[in-house]
Amino acid sequence: MSVRTKETCNKHIIPVRDALEVLGGRWKLQLLIHLSFGPRRFSQLAKELSPITDRTLSRELKSLEANKVITRTEYDAFPPVVEYKITPHGESLFAVISELGNWGRAHRKLIMDK
Amino acid sequence: MSVRTKETCNKHIIPVRDALEVLGGRWKLQLLIHLSFGPRRFSQLAKELSPITDRTLSRELKSLEANKVITRTEYDAFPPVVEYKITPHGESLFAVISELGNWGRAHRKLIMDK
């Protein structure tokens, strides 16, 4: 059995926890999947993800933007138009999301076959 | 752009959310990584994951057991010995965990290179 110290464990745990933090919570994952279909405006996202509140949507978008997973672009129009778009870094999450999805499907099958 | 309905989005989201639920929270991931090094007793896990409380450890182990990711075996000894071990279903999570880890490392690098 390989030598296991708190350090070796933490070396594994910290990056995984970083990723789970970006993905975690009820709405971030849904936002990423909706944005994977193309850029969206705030009002479109609010409608598609109802019953999300504007306040929560704004907070989740800010968090995804701070994590460089999406960009926010303001267009010079009246009324002003704001568009959200997924970044290449955000798209690199899809390999993880699809692995999670595969495991989730197998898990649901195993649990249902009780 | 492919046709996107709430149904197609949910089809992606639900299995991913199932997986995140099994992995989510502060301790489950650490427990899995510690158990990946081999079977452990409750007292060993309590020591290795300090400052976790016995109550929290017991709850998290029950949740992992209910999700068939670990097994709990009682040995007929005095005092009674209880051992926790990861299942093949639990081991199948490691592909997901390593993808999350890879993404987390790249993420930390990107965010730090501000």
PDB file of C-alpha atoms in Angstrom:
ATOM      1  CA  MET A   1       0.000   0.000   0.000  1.00  0.00           C
ATOM      2  CA  SER A   2       1.472   3.367  -1.013  1.00  0.00           C
ATOM      3  CA  VAL A   3       2.622   5.669   1.762  1.00  0.00           C
ATOM      4  CA  ARG A   4      -0.336   7.836   2.669  1.00  0.00           C
ATOM      5  CA  THR A   5       0.089  10.977   4.590  1.00  0.00           C
ATOM      6  CA  LYS A   6      -2.305  13.833   5.138  1.00  0.00           C
ATOM      7  CA  GLU A   7      -0.205  15.706   2.566  1.00  0.00           C
ATOM      8  CA  THR A   8      -0.629  13.078  -0.195  1.00  0.00           C
ATOM      9  CA  CYS A   9      -4.350  12.980   0.516  1.00  0.00           C
ATOM     10  CA  ASN A  10      -4.651  16.770   0.421  1.00  0.00           C
ATOM     11  CA  LYS A  11      -2.692  16.866  -2.839  1.00  0.00           C
ATOM     12  CA  HIS A  12      -5.565  14.842  -4.338  1.00  0.00           C
ATOM     13  CA  ILE A  13      -8.377  16.540  -2.478  1.00  0.00           C
ATOM     14  CA  ILE A  14      -7.682  20.253  -2.991  1.00  0.00           C
ATOM     15  CA  PRO A  15      -7.903  20.395  -6.821  1.00  0.00           C
ATOM     16  CA  VAL A  16     -11.033  18.212  -6.768  1.00  0.00           C
ATOM     17  CA  ARG A  17     -12.606  20.485  -4.193  1.00  0.00           C
ATOM     18  CA  ASP A  18     -11.698  23.521  -6.329  1.00  0.00           C
ATOM     19  CA  ALA A  19     -13.570  21.960  -9.271  1.00  0.00           C
ATOM     20  CA  LEU A  20     -16.573  20.993  -7.134  1.00  0.00           C
ATOM     21  CA  GLU A  21     -16.750  24.567  -5.844  1.00  0.00           C
ATOM     22  CA  VAL A  22     -17.020  25.942  -9.412  1.00  0.00           C
ATOM     23  CA  LEU A  23     -19.696  23.358 -10.260  1.00  0.00           C
ATOM     24  CA  GLY A  24     -21.438  23.138  -6.926  1.00  0.00           C
ATOM     25  CA  GLY A  25     -24.778  24.471  -5.826  1.00  0.00           C
ATOM     26  CA  ARG A  26     -28.167  24.130  -7.494  1.00  0.00           C
ATOM     27  CA  TRP A  27     -27.795  26.509 -10.469  1.00  0.00           C
ATOM     28  CA  LYS A  28     -24.212  26.698 -11.813  1.00  0.00           C
ATOM     29  CA  LEU A  29     -24.369  23.404 -13.613  1.00  0.00           C
ATOM     30  CA  GLN A  30     -27.693  24.289 -15.249  1.00  0.00           C
ATOM     31  CA  LEU A  31     -26.316  27.659 -16.341  1.00  0.00           C
ATOM     32  CA  LEU A  32     -23.285  25.988 -17.935  1.00  0.00           C
ATOM     33  CA  ILE A  33     -25.445  23.471 -19.761  1.00  0.00           C
ATOM     34  CA  HIS A  34     -27.814  26.180 -21.033  1.00  0.00           C
ATOM     35  CA  LEU A  35     -24.856  28.348 -22.139  1.00  0.00           C
ATOM     36  CA  SER A  36     -23.363  25.329 -23.885  1.00  0.00           C
ATOM     37  CA  PHE A  37     -26.160  25.823 -26.435  1.00  0.00           C
ATOM     38  CA  GLY A  38     -24.894  29.352 -27.173  1.00  0.00           C
ATOM     39  CA  PRO A  39     -24.629  32.889 -25.755  1.00  0.00           C
ATOM     40  CA  ARG A  40     -27.641  34.073 -23.752  1.00  0.00           C
ATOM     41  CA  ARG A  41     -28.954  37.313 -22.324  1.00  0.00           C
ATOM     42  CA  PHE A  42     -29.849  37.731 -18.653  1.00  0.00           C
ATOM     43  CA  SER A  43     -33.601  37.803 -19.373  1.00  0.00           C
ATOM     44  CA  GLN A  44     -33.363  34.633 -21.493  1.00  0.00           C
ATOM     45  CA  LEU A  45     -31.499  32.798 -18.734  1.00  0.00           C
ATOM     46  CA  ALA A  46     -33.972  34.053 -16.124  1.00  0.00           C
ATOM     47  CA  LYS A  47     -36.836  32.638 -18.207  1.00  0.00           C
ATOM     48  CA  GLU A  48     -35.150  29.328 -19.018  1.00  0.00           C
ATOM     49  CA  LEU A  49     -34.037  28.677 -15.461  1.00  0.00           C
ATOM     50  CA  SER A  50     -37.250  29.753 -13.726  1.00  0.00           C
ATOM     51  CA  PRO A  51     -38.002  29.719 -10.830  1.00  0.00           C
ATOM     52  CA  ILE A  52     -34.517  31.205 -10.287  1.00  0.00           C
ATOM     53  CA  THR A  53     -34.672  34.756  -8.867  1.00  0.00           C
ATOM     54  CA  ASP A  54     -32.857  37.626 -10.607  1.00  0.00           C
ATOM     55  CA  ARG A  55     -30.760  38.103  -7.471  1.00  0.00           C
ATOM     56  CA  THR A  56     -29.601  34.449  -7.439  1.00  0.00           C
ATOM     57  CA  LEU A  57     -29.041  34.434 -11.201  1.00  0.00           C
ATOM     58  CA  SER A  58     -26.915  37.552 -10.948  1.00  0.00           C
ATOM     59  CA  ARG A  59     -24.855  36.082  -8.070  1.00  0.00           C
ATOM     60  CA  GLU A  60     -24.281  32.746  -9.866  1.00  0.00           C
ATOM     61  CA  LEU A  61     -23.280  34.492 -13.117  1.00  0.00           C
ATOM     62  CA  LYS A  62     -20.826  36.688 -11.172  1.00  0.00           C
ATOM     63  CA  SER A  63     -19.270  33.576  -9.598  1.00  0.00           C
ATOM     64  CA  LEU A  64     -18.919  31.811 -12.975  1.00  0.00           C
ATOM     65  CA  GLU A  65     -17.423  35.003 -14.448  1.00  0.00           C
ATOM     66  CA  ALA A  66     -14.940  35.355 -11.562  1.00  0.00           C
ATOM     67  CA  ASN A  67     -13.892  31.750 -12.214  1.00  0.00           C
ATOM     68  CA  LYS A  68     -13.316  32.644 -15.913  1.00  0.00           C
ATOM     69  CA  VAL A  69     -15.826  30.006 -17.015  1.00  0.00           C
ATOM     70  CA  ILE A  70     -18.063  32.573 -18.740  1.00  0.00           C
ATOM     71  CA  THR A  71     -17.691  36.118 -20.072  1.00  0.00           C
ATOM     72  CA  ARG A  72     -20.110  39.011 -19.723  1.00  0.00           C
ATOM     73  CA  THR A  73     -20.307  41.459 -22.664  1.00  0.00           C
ATOM     74  CA  GLU A  74     -22.216  44.753 -22.617  1.00  0.00           C
ATOM     75  CA  TYR A  75     -23.407  46.054 -25.979  1.00  0.00           C
ATOM     76  CA  ASP A  76     -23.849  49.774 -26.587  1.00  0.00           C
ATOM     77  CA  ALA A  77     -27.576  49.814 -27.296  1.00  0.00           C
ATOM     78  CA  PHE A  78     -30.701  51.298 -25.754  1.00  0.00           C
ATOM     79  CA  PRO A  79     -31.837  49.663 -23.591  1.00  0.00           C
ATOM     80  CA  PRO A  80     -28.335  48.248 -22.852  1.00  0.00           C
ATOM     81  CA  VAL A  81     -27.844  44.603 -23.871  1.00  0.00           C
ATOM     82  CA  VAL A  82     -25.739  42.223 -21.722  1.00  0.00           C
ATOM     83  CA  GLU A  83     -24.723  38.842 -23.093  1.00  0.00           C
ATOM     84  CA  TYR A  84     -23.181  35.848 -21.323  1.00  0.00           C
ATOM     85  CA  LYS A  85     -20.987  33.387 -23.175  1.00  0.00           C
ATOM     86  CA  ILE A  86     -19.017  30.313 -22.163  1.00  0.00           C
ATOM     87  CA  THR A  87     -15.209  30.506 -22.399  1.00  0.00           C
ATOM     88  CA  PRO A  88     -12.795  27.797 -23.628  1.00  0.00           C
ATOM     89  CA  HIS A  89     -11.979  27.202 -19.937  1.00  0.00           C
ATOM     90  CA  GLY A  90     -15.702  26.712 -19.361  1.00  0.00           C
ATOM     91  CA  GLU A  91     -15.945  24.339 -22.292  1.00  0.00           C
ATOM     92  CA  SER A  92     -13.068  22.292 -20.842  1.00  0.00           C
ATOM     93  CA  LEU A  93     -15.493  21.478 -18.002  1.00  0.00           C
ATOM     94  CA  PHE A  94     -17.681  19.452 -20.347  1.00  0.00           C
ATOM     95  CA  ALA A  95     -15.332  16.431 -20.225  1.00  0.00           C
ATOM     96  CA  VAL A  96     -15.804  16.440 -16.437  1.00  0.00           C
ATOM     97  CA  ILE A  97     -19.538  17.022 -16.696  1.00  0.00           C
ATOM     98  CA  SER A  98     -19.970  14.146 -19.107  1.00  0.00           C
ATOM     99  CA  GLU A  99     -17.924  11.807 -16.823  1.00  0.00           C
ATOM    100  CA  LEU A 100     -20.146  12.892 -13.921  1.00  0.00           C
ATOM    101  CA  GLY A 101     -23.198  12.251 -16.100  1.00  0.00           C
ATOM    102  CA  ASN A 102     -22.025   8.764 -17.094  1.00  0.00           C
ATOM    103  CA  TRP A 103     -21.361   7.879 -13.471  1.00  0.00           C
ATOM    104  CA  GLY A 104     -24.681   9.388 -12.400  1.00  0.00           C
ATOM    105  CA  ARG A 105     -26.596   7.264 -14.942  1.00  0.00           C
ATOM    106  CA  ALA A 106     -24.781   4.068 -13.829  1.00  0.00           C
ATOM    107  CA  HIS A 107     -25.379   5.049 -10.212  1.00  0.00           C
ATOM    108  CA  ARG A 108     -29.108   5.604 -10.693  1.00  0.00           C
ATOM    109  CA  LYS A 109     -29.367   2.222 -12.445  1.00  0.00           C
ATOM    110  CA  LEU A 110     -27.507   0.435  -9.641  1.00  0.00           C
ATOM    111  CA  ILE A 111     -29.544   2.111  -6.914  1.00  0.00           C
ATOM    112  CA  MET A 112     -32.852   1.475  -8.737  1.00  0.00           C
ATOM    113  CA  ASP A 113     -32.007  -2.233  -9.251  1.00  0.00           C
ATOM    114  CA  LYS A 114     -32.169  -2.739  -5.442  1.00  0.00           C
TER     115      LYS A 114
ATOM    116  CA  MET B   1     -27.912  25.197 -32.869  1.00  0.00           C
ATOM    117  CA  SER B   2     -29.432  21.890 -31.694  1.00  0.00           C
ATOM    118  CA  VAL B   3     -33.019  22.044 -30.484  1.00  0.00           C
ATOM    119  CA  ARG B   4     -32.877  22.736 -26.758  1.00  0.00           C
ATOM    120  CA  THR B   5     -35.819  22.169 -24.580  1.00  0.00           C
ATOM    121  CA  LYS B   6     -36.075  22.044 -20.835  1.00  0.00           C
ATOM    122  CA  GLU B   7     -36.320  18.271 -21.257  1.00  0.00           C
ATOM    123  CA  THR B   8     -33.018  17.931 -23.183  1.00  0.00           C
ATOM    124  CA  CYS B   9     -31.322  20.120 -20.581  1.00  0.00           C
ATOM    125  CA  ASN B  10     -32.748  18.113 -17.685  1.00  0.00           C
ATOM    126  CA  LYS B  11     -31.672  14.893 -19.367  1.00  0.00           C
ATOM    127  CA  HIS B  12     -28.092  16.162 -19.016  1.00  0.00           C
ATOM    128  CA  ILE B  13     -28.487  17.796 -15.635  1.00  0.00           C
ATOM    129  CA  ILE B  14     -30.172  15.094 -13.531  1.00  0.00           C
ATOM    130  CA  PRO B  15     -27.463  12.376 -13.736  1.00  0.00           C
ATOM    131  CA  VAL B  16     -24.744  14.978 -13.133  1.00  0.00           C
ATOM    132  CA  ARG B  17     -26.594  16.271 -10.110  1.00  0.00           C
ATOM    133  CA  ASP B  18     -26.977  12.676  -8.836  1.00  0.00           C
ATOM    134  CA  ALA B  19     -23.194  12.243  -9.017  1.00  0.00           C
ATOM    135  CA  LEU B  20     -22.517  15.615  -7.372  1.00  0.00           C
ATOM    136  CA  GLU B  21     -24.855  14.650  -4.531  1.00  0.00           C
ATOM    137  CA  VAL B  22     -22.833  11.476  -3.822  1.00  0.00           C
ATOM    138  CA  LEU B  23     -19.580  13.459  -3.924  1.00  0.00           C
ATOM    139  CA  GLY B  24     -20.817  16.718  -2.456  1.00  0.00           C
ATOM    140  CA  GLY B  25     -20.226  18.254   0.939  1.00  0.00           C
ATOM    141  CA  ARG B  26     -16.975  18.728   2.847  1.00  0.00           C
ATOM    142  CA  TRP B  27     -16.167  15.137   3.898  1.00  0.00           C
ATOM    143  CA  LYS B  28     -17.383  12.509   1.389  1.00  0.00           C
ATOM    144  CA  LEU B  29     -14.608  13.118  -1.064  1.00  0.00           C
ATOM    145  CA  GLN B  30     -11.940  12.912   1.635  1.00  0.00           C
ATOM    146  CA  LEU B  31     -13.449   9.675   2.958  1.00  0.00           C
ATOM    147  CA  LEU B  32     -13.363   8.135  -0.530  1.00  0.00           C
ATOM    148  CA  ILE B  33      -9.759   9.167  -1.071  1.00  0.00           C
ATOM    149  CA  HIS B  34      -8.697   7.804   2.342  1.00  0.00           C
ATOM    150  CA  LEU B  35     -10.582   4.537   1.702  1.00  0.00           C
ATOM    151  CA  SER B  36      -8.908   4.301  -1.701  1.00  0.00           C
ATOM    152  CA  PHE B  37      -5.757   3.436   0.261  1.00  0.00           C
ATOM    153  CA  GLY B  38      -7.506   0.414   1.809  1.00  0.00           C
ATOM    154  CA  PRO B  39     -10.199  -0.636   4.327  1.00  0.00           C
ATOM    155  CA  ARG B  40     -10.365   1.469   7.487  1.00  0.00           C
ATOM    156  CA  ARG B  41     -12.009   1.263  10.894  1.00  0.00           C
ATOM    157  CA  PHE B  42     -14.212   4.035  12.272  1.00  0.00           C
ATOM    158  CA  SER B  43     -11.574   5.122  14.819  1.00  0.00           C
ATOM    159  CA  GLN B  44      -8.860   5.272  12.133  1.00  0.00           C
ATOM    160  CA  LEU B  45     -11.043   7.417   9.889  1.00  0.00           C
ATOM    161  CA  ALA B  46     -11.972   9.662  12.819  1.00  0.00           C
ATOM    162  CA  LYS B  47      -8.272  10.223  13.526  1.00  0.00           C
ATOM    163  CA  GLU B  48      -7.248  10.718   9.891  1.00  0.00           C
ATOM    164  CA  LEU B  49     -10.062  13.131   9.112  1.00  0.00           C
ATOM    165  CA  SER B  50      -9.868  15.153  12.328  1.00  0.00           C
ATOM    166  CA  PRO B  51     -11.423  17.567  13.184  1.00  0.00           C
ATOM    167  CA  ILE B  52     -14.472  15.632  11.896  1.00  0.00           C
ATOM    168  CA  THR B  53     -16.897  14.745  14.718  1.00  0.00           C
ATOM    169  CA  ASP B  54     -17.996  11.144  15.286  1.00  0.00           C
ATOM    170  CA  ARG B  55     -21.576  12.187  14.567  1.00  0.00           C
ATOM    171  CA  THR B  56     -20.672  13.725  11.175  1.00  0.00           C
ATOM    172  CA  LEU B  57     -18.392  10.803  10.292  1.00  0.00           C
ATOM    173  CA  SER B  58     -21.137   8.327  11.086  1.00  0.00           C
ATOM    174  CA  ARG B  59     -23.666  10.282   8.976  1.00  0.00           C
ATOM    175  CA  GLU B  60     -21.319  10.584   5.984  1.00  0.00           C
ATOM    176  CA  LEU B  61     -20.396   6.885   6.126  1.00  0.00           C
ATOM    177  CA  LYS B  62     -24.111   5.978   6.238  1.00  0.00           C
ATOM    178  CA  SER B  63     -24.741   8.128   3.158  1.00  0.00           C
ATOM    179  CA  LEU B  64     -21.845   6.533   1.218  1.00  0.00           C
ATOM    180  CA  GLU B  65     -23.059   3.085   2.279  1.00  0.00           C
ATOM    181  CA  ALA B  66     -26.650   3.861   1.181  1.00  0.00           C
ATOM    182  CA  ASN B  67     -25.232   4.920  -2.196  1.00  0.00           C
ATOM    183  CA  LYS B  68     -23.403   1.534  -2.412  1.00  0.00           C
ATOM    184  CA  VAL B  69     -20.062   3.301  -2.717  1.00  0.00           C
ATOM    185  CA  ILE B  70     -18.683   1.649   0.457  1.00  0.00           C
ATOM    186  CA  THR B  71     -19.520  -1.399   2.553  1.00  0.00           C
ATOM    187  CA  ARG B  72     -19.646  -1.680   6.330  1.00  0.00           C
ATOM    188  CA  THR B  73     -18.563  -5.040   7.832  1.00  0.00           C
ATOM    189  CA  GLU B  74     -18.920  -5.994  11.519  1.00  0.00           C
ATOM    190  CA  TYR B  75     -16.469  -8.581  12.826  1.00  0.00           C
ATOM    191  CA  ASP B  76     -17.433 -10.859  15.700  1.00  0.00           C
ATOM    192  CA  ALA B  77     -14.822  -9.764  18.225  1.00  0.00           C
ATOM    193  CA  PHE B  78     -14.739  -8.110  21.638  1.00  0.00           C
ATOM    194  CA  PRO B  79     -14.851  -5.185  21.520  1.00  0.00           C
ATOM    195  CA  PRO B  80     -16.761  -5.393  18.168  1.00  0.00           C
ATOM    196  CA  VAL B  81     -14.738  -4.350  15.120  1.00  0.00           C
ATOM    197  CA  VAL B  82     -16.407  -2.421  12.238  1.00  0.00           C
ATOM    198  CA  GLU B  83     -14.556  -1.992   8.975  1.00  0.00           C
ATOM    199  CA  TYR B  84     -15.374   0.232   5.989  1.00  0.00           C
ATOM    200  CA  LYS B  85     -14.288  -0.685   2.497  1.00  0.00           C
ATOM    201  CA  ILE B  86     -14.791   0.866  -0.935  1.00  0.00           C
ATOM    202  CA  THR B  87     -16.905  -1.084  -3.456  1.00  0.00           C
ATOM    203  CA  PRO B  88     -16.256  -1.531  -7.198  1.00  0.00           C
ATOM    204  CA  HIS B  89     -19.022   1.072  -7.725  1.00  0.00           C
ATOM    205  CA  GLY B  90     -17.040   3.400  -5.441  1.00  0.00           C
ATOM    206  CA  GLU B  91     -13.849   2.690  -7.324  1.00  0.00           C
ATOM    207  CA  SER B  92     -15.620   3.595 -10.574  1.00  0.00           C
ATOM    208  CA  LEU B  93     -15.830   7.132  -9.136  1.00  0.00           C
ATOM    209  CA  PHE B  94     -12.064   7.515  -9.353  1.00  0.00           C
ATOM    210  CA  ALA B  95     -12.188   8.248 -13.104  1.00  0.00           C
ATOM    211  CA  VAL B  96     -14.538  11.144 -12.311  1.00  0.00           C
ATOM    212  CA  ILE B  97     -12.458  12.281  -9.341  1.00  0.00           C
ATOM    213  CA  SER B  98      -9.269  12.332 -11.394  1.00  0.00           C
ATOM    214  CA  GLU B  99     -11.016  14.343 -14.190  1.00  0.00           C
ATOM    215  CA  LEU B 100     -12.212  16.802 -11.519  1.00  0.00           C
ATOM    216  CA  GLY B 101      -8.669  16.927 -10.144  1.00  0.00           C
ATOM    217  CA  ASN B 102      -7.147  17.614 -13.554  1.00  0.00           C
ATOM    218  CA  TRP B 103      -9.633  20.395 -14.188  1.00  0.00           C
ATOM    219  CA  GLY B 104      -9.111  21.783 -10.687  1.00  0.00           C
ATOM    220  CA  ARG B 105      -5.329  21.977 -11.208  1.00  0.00           C
ATOM    221  CA  ALA B 106      -5.743  23.720 -14.590  1.00  0.00           C
ATOM    222  CA  HIS B 107      -8.331  26.020 -13.019  1.00  0.00           C
ATOM    223  CA  ARG B 108      -6.081  27.000 -10.106  1.00  0.00           C
ATOM    224  CA  LYS B 109      -3.243  27.708 -12.551  1.00  0.00           C
ATOM    225  CA  LEU B 110      -5.474  29.883 -14.772  1.00  0.00           C
ATOM    226  CA  ILE B 111      -6.912  31.813 -11.828  1.00  0.00           C
ATOM    227  CA  MET B 112      -3.487  32.306 -10.217  1.00  0.00           C
ATOM    228  CA  ASP B 113      -1.984  33.593 -13.495  1.00  0.00           C
ATOM    229  CA  LYS B 114      -4.279  36.683 -13.273  1.00  0.00           C
TER     230      LYS B 114
END
